[in-house]
Amino acid sequence: MAQSEKRDFLLLLTFGAIILFAANWSLTVTDPVESNYALTAKEMLASGDYVSPRIFGNYWYDKPAFFYWEMIVSCMIFGVNEFALRFPAAVMGLFSLSLLYFFTRRLYGHRTALLAGGLFASSVSFWYVGKAVITDMTLFFFMSATMVSFYLGYESKKRALYYAAFFFAGLAVLTKGPIGFLLPGLLLLVYLVLRKDAKELLRLRWGGGMLLFLLVGGSWYYIMYKLHGADFLGTFFGTHNFLRATVSEHPRDDVWYYYILLFFAGFFPWSIVFVLRTAKRLWQEKGALLRRAFEERDTLFLLVWALGTILVYQCMATKYPTYTFPSIFPIAILAARLFDGFNRKRMNILIAAFGALYLVLFVLVAVPMCRERSGAPAAALVHDLPASVPILSYARDYSVGNAFYSGKNIQCLQSREQVEKNAPVAGTWTATNIMPFYAIEDLPALGEFYVLCRKGTPVAKELSLENRKFTLCGNDEKDELWHIAAAK
């Protein structure tokens, strides 16, 4: 690599690092997703059990352990705080940006690689997923490394690289589950079939590759099965994988255009230009562009990777904003090739401008928005309460962030009928109801307790407790805390 290319690459990494790390110490952990991961890592760290994910003192089979391990190591270094929890995604974002650059450079040279990296690093999805306390940036890197390892081995005939593909697929499975192997496997199968080279499947180093995959990706699953048996299998594979793929968790999002809209939002600001320029090329060249795409093995590979990822997730019942994020890797490369004729100086200015815009948005929008969606303010109300007195959350959305920030066991107060209806049952969506419950009908048995509720909630009237003293202990923007004890 020439000195000028090294300089350009370091500038790209610096740009990505600024986007990924800026304001991370000020971005509070948000509900309802980030706080689940944060509290699980915090409890695993406190328990000293780094094998079995747990939350609210109970084993939690939502995701495999790798992402929790990343957060645990980060918290050991930086302490349990927002920066530490967001650190793993940021690091994986830099790894992903580097992988994108070097893979594109191998295919199309330095100029295109630098542009692809700039498009990726200045896209909305990069700065969102790269700062979020979720598994997706880690999964993005491992799945991308799987696809890249296969293609480099296939294109160069250095089939020892197939072992790297199996290795990274194992890490992807250890991050998110079976999709980490099934999706890349399906995409590679489709690619080889379209290339009329299905016989390459026989040369994939299946023996040693599968052994490596099972050691890396399967060991944790085997240990979990030995420790927790059918309960782990039924909840992890039954609810969080099979049920999520076949029954929509959010039916309102199960529409055909869901991921089309997410593409425009996630690859913004480049998505609109990308679509318009592609449409123009298709119109000008008619069928020649598509024929060339099938003739050029690298273009076909990128198209199968991008479109196949989107189509697979579209076929799944549950839709989620970050599911198709892995498609951005090949899309960024395709876009860089499509934009190759643009004025490079102006493109660099645009990329830098959007990077600066994101920095402004972090401070002016993201920081207050995260606090608004965080359990931190309400947690401050209960932080200093005695651990011996029950704390109940009532007439408000249950916030796992309250428990994370306060360090308290906060129970969800509902009627007995609701408690029984929402009780976690493996194989149903109630298995995701991880919070501890408490029935309103059992309140008379408590000598004293605290209730955290929305402002203005008529607590005394709704709970119908006679001969009790209700004392307002504090409030914030949205919530108030009541102390309820026997009347003197």
GROMACS .gro file of C-alpha atoms in nm:
model
  488
    1MET     CA    1   0.000   0.000   0.000
    2ALA     CA    2   0.141   0.338  -0.105
    3GLN     CA    3   0.200   0.606   0.156
    4SER     CA    4  -0.082   0.821   0.019
    5GLU     CA    5  -0.321   0.525   0.039
    6LYS     CA    6  -0.222   0.459   0.401
    7ARG     CA    7  -0.291   0.824   0.479
    8ASP     CA    8  -0.632   0.811   0.311
    9PHE     CA    9  -0.723   0.490   0.496
   10LEU     CA   10  -0.623   0.639   0.832
   11LEU     CA   11  -0.832   0.947   0.756
   12LEU     CA   12  -1.128   0.720   0.678
   13LEU     CA   13  -1.080   0.531   1.006
   14THR     CA   14  -1.048   0.858   1.197
   15PHE     CA   15  -1.371   0.982   1.042
   16GLY     CA   16  -1.545   0.656   1.136
   17ALA     CA   17  -1.405   0.665   1.490
   18ILE     CA   18  -1.532   1.019   1.547
   19ILE     CA   19  -1.880   0.915   1.434
   20LEU     CA   20  -1.878   0.597   1.644
   21PHE     CA   21  -1.736   0.729   1.971
   22ALA     CA   22  -1.869   1.086   1.985
   23ALA     CA   23  -2.099   1.150   2.284
   24ASN     CA   24  -2.108   0.782   2.387
   25TRP     CA   25  -2.046   0.876   2.751
   26SER     CA   26  -2.359   1.097   2.741
   27LEU     CA   27  -2.600   0.864   2.561
   28THR     CA   28  -2.803   0.696   2.833
   29VAL     CA   29  -2.913   0.335   2.781
   30THR     CA   30  -3.262   0.335   2.632
   31ASP     CA   31  -3.573   0.125   2.676
   32PRO     CA   32  -3.699  -0.119   2.571
   33VAL     CA   33  -3.412  -0.295   2.387
   34GLU     CA   34  -3.075  -0.158   2.501
   35SER     CA   35  -3.158  -0.189   2.869
   36ASN     CA   36  -3.224  -0.564   2.835
   37TYR     CA   37  -2.871  -0.620   2.706
   38ALA     CA   38  -2.719  -0.379   2.959
   39LEU     CA   39  -2.890  -0.532   3.262
   40THR     CA   40  -2.806  -0.886   3.148
   41ALA     CA   41  -2.435  -0.802   3.111
   42LYS     CA   42  -2.440  -0.623   3.447
   43GLU     CA   43  -2.595  -0.922   3.626
   44MET     CA   44  -2.361  -1.171   3.456
   45LEU     CA   45  -2.065  -0.960   3.565
   46ALA     CA   46  -2.195  -0.934   3.922
   47SER     CA   47  -2.269  -1.307   3.946
   48GLY     CA   48  -1.936  -1.419   3.802
   49ASP     CA   49  -2.127  -1.660   3.576
   50TYR     CA   50  -2.014  -1.573   3.224
   51VAL     CA   51  -2.183  -1.870   3.054
   52SER     CA   52  -2.555  -1.835   3.127
   53PRO     CA   53  -2.713  -1.496   3.047
   54ARG     CA   54  -2.941  -1.384   3.329
   55ILE     CA   55  -3.173  -1.095   3.403
   56PHE     CA   56  -3.370  -1.012   3.718
   57GLY     CA   57  -3.190  -1.305   3.877
   58ASN     CA   58  -3.335  -1.553   3.625
   59TYR     CA   59  -3.169  -1.726   3.332
   60TRP     CA   60  -3.241  -1.544   3.006
   61TYR     CA   61  -3.228  -1.729   2.674
   62ASP     CA   62  -3.290  -1.441   2.433
   63LYS     CA   63  -2.948  -1.424   2.263
   64PRO     CA   64  -2.622  -1.622   2.269
   65ALA     CA   65  -2.338  -1.506   2.490
   66PHE     CA   66  -2.081  -1.339   2.262
   67PHE     CA   67  -2.223  -0.986   2.273
   68TYR     CA   68  -2.260  -1.011   2.651
   69TRP     CA   69  -1.895  -1.119   2.671
   70GLU     CA   70  -1.797  -0.809   2.475
   71MET     CA   71  -1.984  -0.583   2.716
   72ILE     CA   72  -1.852  -0.767   3.023
   73VAL     CA   73  -1.490  -0.723   2.911
   74SER     CA   74  -1.557  -0.359   2.828
   75CYS     CA   75  -1.715  -0.299   3.170
   76MET     CA   76  -1.418  -0.466   3.339
   77ILE     CA   77  -1.195  -0.209   3.168
   78PHE     CA   78  -1.408   0.107   3.181
   79GLY     CA   79  -1.659   0.031   3.457
   80VAL     CA   80  -2.033  -0.023   3.420
   81ASN     CA   81  -2.133   0.291   3.230
   82GLU     CA   82  -2.272   0.409   2.899
   83PHE     CA   83  -1.934   0.444   2.730
   84ALA     CA   84  -1.835   0.087   2.820
   85LEU     CA   85  -2.166  -0.058   2.702
   86ARG     CA   86  -2.144   0.124   2.367
   87PHE     CA   87  -1.774   0.048   2.321
   88PRO     CA   88  -1.810  -0.302   2.163
   89ALA     CA   89  -2.041  -0.183   1.884
   90ALA     CA   90  -1.808   0.108   1.808
   91VAL     CA   91  -1.503  -0.119   1.784
   92MET     CA   92  -1.690  -0.364   1.563
   93GLY     CA   93  -1.795  -0.070   1.348
   94LEU     CA   94  -1.429   0.019   1.291
   95PHE     CA   95  -1.349  -0.345   1.211
   96SER     CA   96  -1.639  -0.349   0.963
   97LEU     CA   97  -1.525  -0.025   0.800
   98SER     CA   98  -1.171  -0.166   0.764
   99LEU     CA   99  -1.301  -0.492   0.618
  100LEU     CA  100  -1.516  -0.302   0.369
  101TYR     CA  101  -1.221  -0.091   0.258
  102PHE     CA  102  -0.977  -0.379   0.209
  103PHE     CA  103  -1.231  -0.604   0.034
  104THR     CA  104  -1.335  -0.327  -0.205
  105ARG     CA  105  -0.972  -0.236  -0.264
  106ARG     CA  106  -0.902  -0.596  -0.358
  107LEU     CA  107  -1.189  -0.590  -0.609
  108TYR     CA  108  -1.179  -0.238  -0.753
  109GLY     CA  109  -0.881  -0.047  -0.619
  110HIS     CA  110  -0.812   0.224  -0.363
  111ARG     CA  111  -1.031   0.503  -0.502
  112THR     CA  112  -1.348   0.293  -0.506
  113ALA     CA  113  -1.263   0.142  -0.167
  114LEU     CA  114  -1.221   0.484  -0.011
  115LEU     CA  115  -1.552   0.601  -0.156
  116ALA     CA  116  -1.734   0.286  -0.042
  117GLY     CA  117  -1.597   0.337   0.310
  118GLY     CA  118  -1.701   0.701   0.308
  119LEU     CA  119  -2.055   0.617   0.195
  120PHE     CA  120  -2.087   0.350   0.462
  121ALA     CA  121  -1.941   0.563   0.742
  122SER     CA  122  -2.166   0.858   0.658
  123SER     CA  123  -2.488   0.655   0.632
  124VAL     CA  124  -2.757   0.676   0.899
  125SER     CA  125  -2.742   0.304   0.977
  126PHE     CA  126  -2.367   0.316   1.048
  127TRP     CA  127  -2.389   0.582   1.317
  128TYR     CA  128  -2.706   0.438   1.469
  129VAL     CA  129  -2.609   0.069   1.484
  130GLY     CA  130  -2.247   0.154   1.562
  131LYS     CA  131  -2.352   0.336   1.879
  132ALA     CA  132  -2.640   0.115   1.993
  133VAL     CA  133  -2.623  -0.141   2.274
  134ILE     CA  134  -2.748  -0.421   2.047
  135THR     CA  135  -2.593  -0.724   1.876
  136ASP     CA  136  -2.623  -0.600   1.518
  137MET     CA  137  -2.284  -0.438   1.453
  138THR     CA  138  -2.105  -0.744   1.591
  139LEU     CA  139  -2.323  -0.968   1.374
  140PHE     CA  140  -2.261  -0.737   1.077
  141PHE     CA  141  -1.885  -0.780   1.105
  142PHE     CA  142  -1.892  -1.158   1.147
  143MET     CA  143  -2.143  -1.216   0.866
  144SER     CA  144  -1.953  -0.980   0.636
  145ALA     CA  145  -1.627  -1.159   0.720
  146THR     CA  146  -1.796  -1.492   0.639
  147MET     CA  147  -1.906  -1.371   0.296
  148VAL     CA  148  -1.574  -1.201   0.221
  149SER     CA  149  -1.369  -1.505   0.327
  150PHE     CA  150  -1.572  -1.731   0.102
  151TYR     CA  151  -1.549  -1.501  -0.199
  152LEU     CA  152  -1.175  -1.443  -0.167
  153GLY     CA  153  -1.123  -1.819  -0.143
  154TYR     CA  154  -1.351  -1.881  -0.440
  155GLU     CA  155  -1.209  -1.606  -0.659
  156SER     CA  156  -0.842  -1.685  -0.587
  157LYS     CA  157  -0.884  -2.064  -0.564
  158LYS     CA  158  -0.710  -2.046  -0.225
  159ARG     CA  159  -0.966  -2.273  -0.066
  160ALA     CA  160  -0.797  -2.267   0.273
  161LEU     CA  161  -0.984  -1.936   0.313
  162TYR     CA  162  -1.305  -2.138   0.337
  163TYR     CA  163  -1.193  -2.231   0.687
  164ALA     CA  164  -1.205  -1.861   0.775
  165ALA     CA  165  -1.564  -1.850   0.645
  166PHE     CA  166  -1.662  -2.137   0.876
  167PHE     CA  167  -1.481  -1.968   1.166
  168PHE     CA  168  -1.660  -1.636   1.125
  169ALA     CA  169  -1.993  -1.812   1.070
  170GLY     CA  170  -1.938  -1.981   1.406
  171LEU     CA  171  -1.886  -1.642   1.571
  172ALA     CA  172  -2.200  -1.509   1.396
  173VAL     CA  173  -2.401  -1.801   1.539
  174LEU     CA  174  -2.249  -1.729   1.879
  175THR     CA  175  -2.369  -1.369   1.844
  176LYS     CA  176  -2.724  -1.402   1.713
  177GLY     CA  177  -2.818  -1.765   1.662
  178PRO     CA  178  -2.874  -1.999   1.363
  179ILE     CA  179  -2.926  -1.709   1.120
  180GLY     CA  180  -2.552  -1.643   1.141
  181PHE     CA  181  -2.491  -1.965   0.947
  182LEU     CA  182  -2.816  -2.016   0.756
  183LEU     CA  183  -2.828  -1.677   0.585
  184PRO     CA  184  -2.469  -1.673   0.452
  185GLY     CA  185  -2.505  -2.039   0.356
  186LEU     CA  186  -2.821  -1.969   0.155
  187LEU     CA  187  -2.670  -1.665  -0.016
  188LEU     CA  188  -2.357  -1.856  -0.115
  189LEU     CA  189  -2.566  -2.145  -0.247
  190VAL     CA  190  -2.775  -1.909  -0.462
  191TYR     CA  191  -2.461  -1.740  -0.591
  192LEU     CA  192  -2.296  -2.068  -0.694
  193VAL     CA  193  -2.616  -2.188  -0.862
  194LEU     CA  194  -2.644  -1.864  -1.061
  195ARG     CA  195  -2.278  -1.898  -1.153
  196LYS     CA  196  -2.356  -2.253  -1.269
  197ASP     CA  197  -2.077  -2.369  -1.044
  198ALA     CA  198  -2.264  -2.570  -0.779
  199LYS     CA  199  -1.985  -2.828  -0.785
  200GLU     CA  200  -1.780  -2.581  -0.581
  201LEU     CA  201  -1.998  -2.686  -0.288
  202LEU     CA  202  -1.802  -3.012  -0.284
  203ARG     CA  203  -1.477  -2.818  -0.233
  204LEU     CA  204  -1.583  -2.615   0.069
  205ARG     CA  205  -1.363  -2.805   0.315
  206TRP     CA  206  -1.671  -2.942   0.491
  207GLY     CA  207  -1.490  -3.181   0.724
  208GLY     CA  208  -1.242  -2.945   0.885
  209GLY     CA  209  -1.468  -2.644   0.829
  210MET     CA  210  -1.767  -2.792   1.012
  211LEU     CA  211  -1.546  -2.910   1.295
  212LEU     CA  212  -1.411  -2.557   1.333
  213PHE     CA  213  -1.763  -2.412   1.308
  214LEU     CA  214  -1.898  -2.645   1.576
  215LEU     CA  215  -1.608  -2.578   1.811
  216VAL     CA  216  -1.642  -2.200   1.776
  217GLY     CA  217  -2.016  -2.165   1.740
  218GLY     CA  218  -2.150  -2.481   1.899
  219SER     CA  219  -1.954  -2.522   2.223
  220TRP     CA  220  -2.156  -2.262   2.413
  221TYR     CA  221  -2.484  -2.418   2.296
  222TYR     CA  222  -2.371  -2.761   2.412
  223ILE     CA  223  -2.271  -2.626   2.755
  224MET     CA  224  -2.603  -2.442   2.787
  225TYR     CA  225  -2.794  -2.758   2.700
  226LYS     CA  226  -2.599  -2.956   2.959
  227LEU     CA  227  -2.671  -2.688   3.221
  228HIS     CA  228  -3.033  -2.603   3.140
  229GLY     CA  229  -3.166  -2.883   2.922
  230ALA     CA  230  -3.498  -2.858   2.738
  231ASP     CA  231  -3.581  -2.521   2.896
  232PHE     CA  232  -3.294  -2.360   2.705
  233LEU     CA  233  -3.372  -2.539   2.379
  234GLY     CA  234  -3.744  -2.462   2.391
  235THR     CA  235  -3.705  -2.095   2.477
  236PHE     CA  236  -3.402  -2.009   2.265
  237PHE     CA  237  -3.480  -2.205   1.949
  238GLY     CA  238  -3.857  -2.229   1.992
  239THR     CA  239  -3.951  -1.876   2.096
  240HIS     CA  240  -3.663  -1.649   2.000
  241ASN     CA  241  -3.586  -1.810   1.663
  242PHE     CA  242  -3.864  -2.028   1.519
  243LEU     CA  243  -4.157  -1.828   1.660
  244ARG     CA  244  -3.997  -1.498   1.559
  245ALA     CA  245  -3.957  -1.625   1.203
  246THR     CA  246  -4.309  -1.766   1.169
  247VAL     CA  247  -4.532  -1.544   1.385
  248SER     CA  248  -4.503  -1.166   1.372
  249GLU     CA  249  -4.403  -1.009   1.702
  250HIS     CA  250  -4.515  -0.670   1.566
  251PRO     CA  251  -4.800  -0.740   1.319
  252ARG     CA  252  -4.833  -0.374   1.218
  253ASP     CA  253  -4.484  -0.389   1.062
  254ASP     CA  254  -4.547  -0.705   0.859
  255VAL     CA  255  -4.594  -0.527   0.524
  256TRP     CA  256  -4.420  -0.581   0.189
  257TYR     CA  257  -4.261  -0.234   0.175
  258TYR     CA  258  -4.115  -0.238   0.529
  259TYR     CA  259  -3.754  -0.302   0.428
  260ILE     CA  260  -3.778  -0.079   0.121
  261LEU     CA  261  -3.850   0.215   0.348
  262LEU     CA  262  -3.573   0.104   0.584
  263PHE     CA  263  -3.326   0.095   0.296
  264PHE     CA  264  -3.403   0.457   0.212
  265ALA     CA  265  -3.371   0.555   0.578
  266GLY     CA  266  -3.069   0.337   0.664
  267PHE     CA  267  -2.855   0.426   0.361
  268PHE     CA  268  -2.958   0.791   0.371
  269PRO     CA  269  -2.836   1.032   0.235
  270TRP     CA  270  -2.705   0.813  -0.047
  271SER     CA  271  -3.007   0.585  -0.098
  272ILE     CA  272  -3.209   0.827  -0.310
  273VAL     CA  273  -2.917   0.909  -0.540
  274PHE     CA  274  -2.832   0.539  -0.561
  275VAL     CA  275  -3.184   0.442  -0.671
  276LEU     CA  276  -3.216   0.729  -0.920
  277ARG     CA  277  -2.877   0.664  -1.076
  278THR     CA  278  -2.947   0.289  -1.099
  279ALA     CA  279  -3.282   0.356  -1.266
  280LYS     CA  280  -3.114   0.592  -1.512
  281ARG     CA  281  -2.848   0.334  -1.601
  282LEU     CA  282  -3.110   0.064  -1.646
  283TRP     CA  283  -3.310   0.289  -1.876
  284GLN     CA  284  -3.008   0.392  -2.080
  285GLU     CA  285  -2.853   0.048  -2.116
  286LYS     CA  286  -3.175  -0.155  -2.117
  287GLY     CA  287  -3.090  -0.520  -2.058
  288ALA     CA  288  -2.716  -0.479  -2.109
  289LEU     CA  289  -2.659  -0.374  -1.748
  290LEU     CA  290  -2.834  -0.683  -1.611
  291ARG     CA  291  -2.651  -0.914  -1.852
  292ARG     CA  292  -2.321  -0.764  -1.745
  293ALA     CA  293  -2.415  -0.808  -1.379
  294PHE     CA  294  -2.457  -1.184  -1.434
  295GLU     CA  295  -2.136  -1.206  -1.635
  296GLU     CA  296  -1.922  -1.025  -1.377
  297ARG     CA  297  -1.876  -1.261  -1.083
  298ASP     CA  298  -1.804  -0.987  -0.831
  299THR     CA  299  -2.111  -0.780  -0.926
  300LEU     CA  300  -2.332  -1.087  -0.913
  301PHE     CA  301  -2.193  -1.178  -0.572
  302LEU     CA  302  -2.267  -0.832  -0.433
  303LEU     CA  303  -2.619  -0.830  -0.579
  304VAL     CA  304  -2.702  -1.174  -0.436
  305TRP     CA  305  -2.564  -1.063  -0.099
  306ALA     CA  306  -2.762  -0.737  -0.093
  307LEU     CA  307  -3.095  -0.843  -0.245
  308GLY     CA  308  -3.087  -1.193  -0.093
  309THR     CA  309  -3.046  -1.055   0.259
  310ILE     CA  310  -3.344  -0.824   0.217
  311LEU     CA  311  -3.564  -1.092   0.058
  312VAL     CA  312  -3.487  -1.352   0.326
  313TYR     CA  313  -3.585  -1.116   0.607
  314GLN     CA  314  -3.889  -1.000   0.413
  315CYS     CA  315  -4.010  -1.361   0.414
  316MET     CA  316  -3.983  -1.377   0.792
  317ALA     CA  317  -4.294  -1.287   0.989
  318THR     CA  318  -4.125  -1.058   1.242
  319LYS     CA  319  -3.984  -0.738   1.095
  320TYR     CA  320  -3.722  -0.536   1.280
  321PRO     CA  321  -3.533  -0.220   1.174
  322THR     CA  322  -3.180  -0.364   1.193
  323TYR     CA  323  -3.240  -0.711   1.047
  324THR     CA  324  -3.135  -0.612   0.693
  325PHE     CA  325  -2.840  -0.402   0.809
  326PRO     CA  326  -2.592  -0.666   0.671
  327SER     CA  327  -2.707  -0.572   0.319
  328ILE     CA  328  -2.545  -0.227   0.357
  329PHE     CA  329  -2.196  -0.380   0.313
  330PRO     CA  330  -2.248  -0.486  -0.052
  331ILE     CA  331  -2.478  -0.190  -0.121
  332ALA     CA  332  -2.202   0.053  -0.022
  333ILE     CA  333  -1.964  -0.116  -0.268
  334LEU     CA  334  -2.221  -0.115  -0.549
  335ALA     CA  335  -2.297   0.249  -0.479
  336ALA     CA  336  -1.929   0.342  -0.486
  337ARG     CA  337  -1.895   0.186  -0.830
  338LEU     CA  338  -2.207   0.364  -0.947
  339PHE     CA  339  -2.084   0.700  -0.812
  340ASP     CA  340  -1.734   0.652  -0.950
  341GLY     CA  341  -1.783   0.920  -1.214
  342PHE     CA  342  -1.887   1.185  -0.962
  343ASN     CA  343  -1.653   1.467  -0.868
  344ARG     CA  344  -1.445   1.305  -0.595
  345LYS     CA  345  -1.364   1.630  -0.416
  346ARG     CA  346  -1.732   1.722  -0.392
  347MET     CA  347  -1.818   1.372  -0.269
  348ASN     CA  348  -1.559   1.403   0.008
  349ILE     CA  349  -1.703   1.740   0.109
  350LEU     CA  350  -2.055   1.591   0.120
  351ILE     CA  351  -1.939   1.295   0.329
  352ALA     CA  352  -1.758   1.524   0.573
  353ALA     CA  353  -2.063   1.753   0.589
  354PHE     CA  354  -2.294   1.470   0.686
  355GLY     CA  355  -2.040   1.354   0.942
  356ALA     CA  356  -2.047   1.702   1.096
  357LEU     CA  357  -2.427   1.699   1.085
  358TYR     CA  358  -2.431   1.373   1.281
  359LEU     CA  359  -2.207   1.525   1.548
  360VAL     CA  360  -2.452   1.813   1.589
  361LEU     CA  361  -2.743   1.568   1.602
  362PHE     CA  362  -2.566   1.364   1.871
  363VAL     CA  363  -2.548   1.664   2.103
  364LEU     CA  364  -2.873   1.842   2.021
  365VAL     CA  365  -3.104   1.547   1.948
  366ALA     CA  366  -2.962   1.207   2.045
  367VAL     CA  367  -2.852   1.295   2.400
  368PRO     CA  368  -3.190   1.439   2.512
  369MET     CA  369  -3.384   1.178   2.313
  370CYS     CA  370  -3.195   0.891   2.476
  371ARG     CA  371  -3.260   1.038   2.819
  372GLU     CA  372  -3.630   1.069   2.732
  373ARG     CA  373  -3.640   0.699   2.638
  374SER     CA  374  -3.422   0.594   2.928
  375GLY     CA  375  -3.505   0.464   3.274
  376ALA     CA  376  -3.238   0.685   3.432
  377PRO     CA  377  -3.459   0.975   3.553
  378ALA     CA  378  -3.709   0.750   3.729
  379ALA     CA  379  -3.425   0.533   3.861
  380ALA     CA  380  -3.292   0.836   4.045
  381LEU     CA  381  -3.618   0.846   4.244
  382VAL     CA  382  -3.568   0.495   4.381
  383HIS     CA  383  -3.188   0.472   4.387
  384ASP     CA  384  -3.149   0.537   4.760
  385LEU     CA  385  -3.452   0.342   4.882
  386PRO     CA  386  -3.390   0.055   5.127
  387ALA     CA  387  -3.351  -0.282   4.955
  388SER     CA  388  -3.578  -0.447   5.212
  389VAL     CA  389  -3.891  -0.256   5.102
  390PRO     CA  390  -4.064  -0.370   4.777
  391ILE     CA  391  -4.070  -0.126   4.484
  392LEU     CA  392  -4.358  -0.166   4.238
  393SER     CA  393  -4.404  -0.013   3.893
  394TYR     CA  394  -4.769   0.071   3.822
  395ALA     CA  395  -4.976   0.242   3.547
  396ARG     CA  396  -4.671   0.295   3.324
  397ASP     CA  397  -4.467   0.099   3.071
  398TYR     CA  398  -4.229  -0.126   3.260
  399SER     CA  399  -3.874   0.004   3.227
  400VAL     CA  400  -3.582  -0.239   3.249
  401GLY     CA  401  -3.367   0.075   3.247
  402ASN     CA  402  -3.508   0.164   3.592
  403ALA     CA  403  -3.366  -0.159   3.728
  404PHE     CA  404  -3.035  -0.115   3.544
  405TYR     CA  405  -2.969   0.239   3.665
  406SER     CA  406  -3.111   0.202   4.017
  407GLY     CA  407  -2.977  -0.144   4.097
  408LYS     CA  408  -3.315  -0.221   4.254
  409ASN     CA  409  -3.557  -0.510   4.204
  410ILE     CA  410  -3.860  -0.325   4.066
  411GLN     CA  411  -4.169  -0.541   4.013
  412CYS     CA  412  -4.446  -0.487   3.761
  413LEU     CA  413  -4.774  -0.432   3.948
  414GLN     CA  414  -5.082  -0.571   3.767
  415SER     CA  415  -5.405  -0.748   3.847
  416ARG     CA  416  -5.375  -1.119   3.910
  417GLU     CA  417  -5.556  -1.187   3.584
  418GLN     CA  418  -5.299  -0.979   3.393
  419VAL     CA  419  -5.010  -1.143   3.579
  420GLU     CA  420  -5.132  -1.489   3.485
  421LYS     CA  421  -5.199  -1.381   3.126
  422ASN     CA  422  -4.854  -1.224   3.084
  423ALA     CA  423  -4.657  -1.489   3.272
  424PRO     CA  424  -4.362  -1.618   3.063
  425VAL     CA  425  -4.448  -1.939   2.878
  426ALA     CA  426  -4.193  -2.103   2.647
  427GLY     CA  427  -4.305  -2.119   2.285
  428THR     CA  428  -4.526  -1.808   2.312
  429TRP     CA  429  -4.454  -1.436   2.296
  430THR     CA  430  -4.508  -1.407   2.671
  431ALA     CA  431  -4.168  -1.576   2.709
  432THR     CA  432  -4.022  -1.231   2.636
  433ASN     CA  433  -4.195  -1.082   2.943
  434ILE     CA  434  -3.885  -1.087   3.157
  435MET     CA  435  -3.985  -0.843   3.430
  436PRO     CA  436  -4.086  -0.968   3.777
  437PHE     CA  437  -4.462  -0.937   3.842
  438TYR     CA  438  -4.665  -0.865   4.153
  439ALA     CA  439  -5.044  -0.900   4.181
  440ILE     CA  440  -5.253  -0.608   4.309
  441GLU     CA  441  -5.465  -0.854   4.507
  442ASP     CA  442  -5.158  -0.943   4.716
  443LEU     CA  443  -5.085  -0.584   4.827
  444PRO     CA  444  -5.272  -0.612   5.161
  445ALA     CA  445  -5.008  -0.863   5.272
  446LEU     CA  446  -4.734  -0.598   5.243
  447GLY     CA  447  -4.665  -0.384   5.546
  448GLU     CA  448  -4.513  -0.107   5.339
  449PHE     CA  449  -4.398  -0.059   4.981
  450TYR     CA  450  -4.319   0.203   4.718
  451VAL     CA  451  -4.510   0.264   4.396
  452LEU     CA  452  -4.349   0.423   4.092
  453CYS     CA  453  -4.622   0.552   3.859
  454ARG     CA  454  -4.704   0.809   3.593
  455LYS     CA  455  -4.768   1.162   3.718
  456GLY     CA  456  -5.129   1.224   3.814
  457THR     CA  457  -5.218   0.858   3.863
  458PRO     CA  458  -5.485   0.829   4.140
  459VAL     CA  459  -5.287   0.563   4.325
  460ALA     CA  460  -5.493   0.562   4.646
  461LYS     CA  461  -5.821   0.527   4.458
  462GLU     CA  462  -5.709   0.267   4.204
  463LEU     CA  463  -5.530   0.037   4.449
  464SER     CA  464  -5.824   0.053   4.695
  465LEU     CA  465  -5.610   0.015   5.006
  466GLU     CA  466  -5.784   0.104   5.331
  467ASN     CA  467  -5.612   0.230   5.645
  468ARG     CA  468  -5.295   0.318   5.457
  469LYS     CA  469  -5.085   0.629   5.454
  470PHE     CA  470  -4.987   0.757   5.108
  471THR     CA  471  -4.683   0.985   5.097
  472LEU     CA  472  -4.546   1.144   4.779
  473CYS     CA  473  -4.168   1.099   4.801
  474GLY     CA  474  -4.057   1.263   4.476
  475ASN     CA  475  -4.121   1.314   4.106
  476ASP     CA  476  -3.949   1.389   3.777
  477GLU     CA  477  -4.067   1.492   3.429
  478LYS     CA  478  -4.299   1.192   3.385
  479ASP     CA  479  -4.312   0.983   3.703
  480GLU     CA  480  -4.378   1.014   4.074
  481LEU     CA  481  -4.289   0.793   4.368
  482TRP     CA  482  -4.533   0.708   4.649
  483HIS     CA  483  -4.456   0.550   4.983
  484ILE     CA  484  -4.746   0.340   5.112
  485ALA     CA  485  -4.751   0.219   5.471
  486ALA     CA  486  -4.995   0.133   5.750
  487ALA     CA  487  -5.171   0.439   5.891
  488LYS     CA  488  -5.055   0.533   6.241
   0.00000   0.00000   0.00000
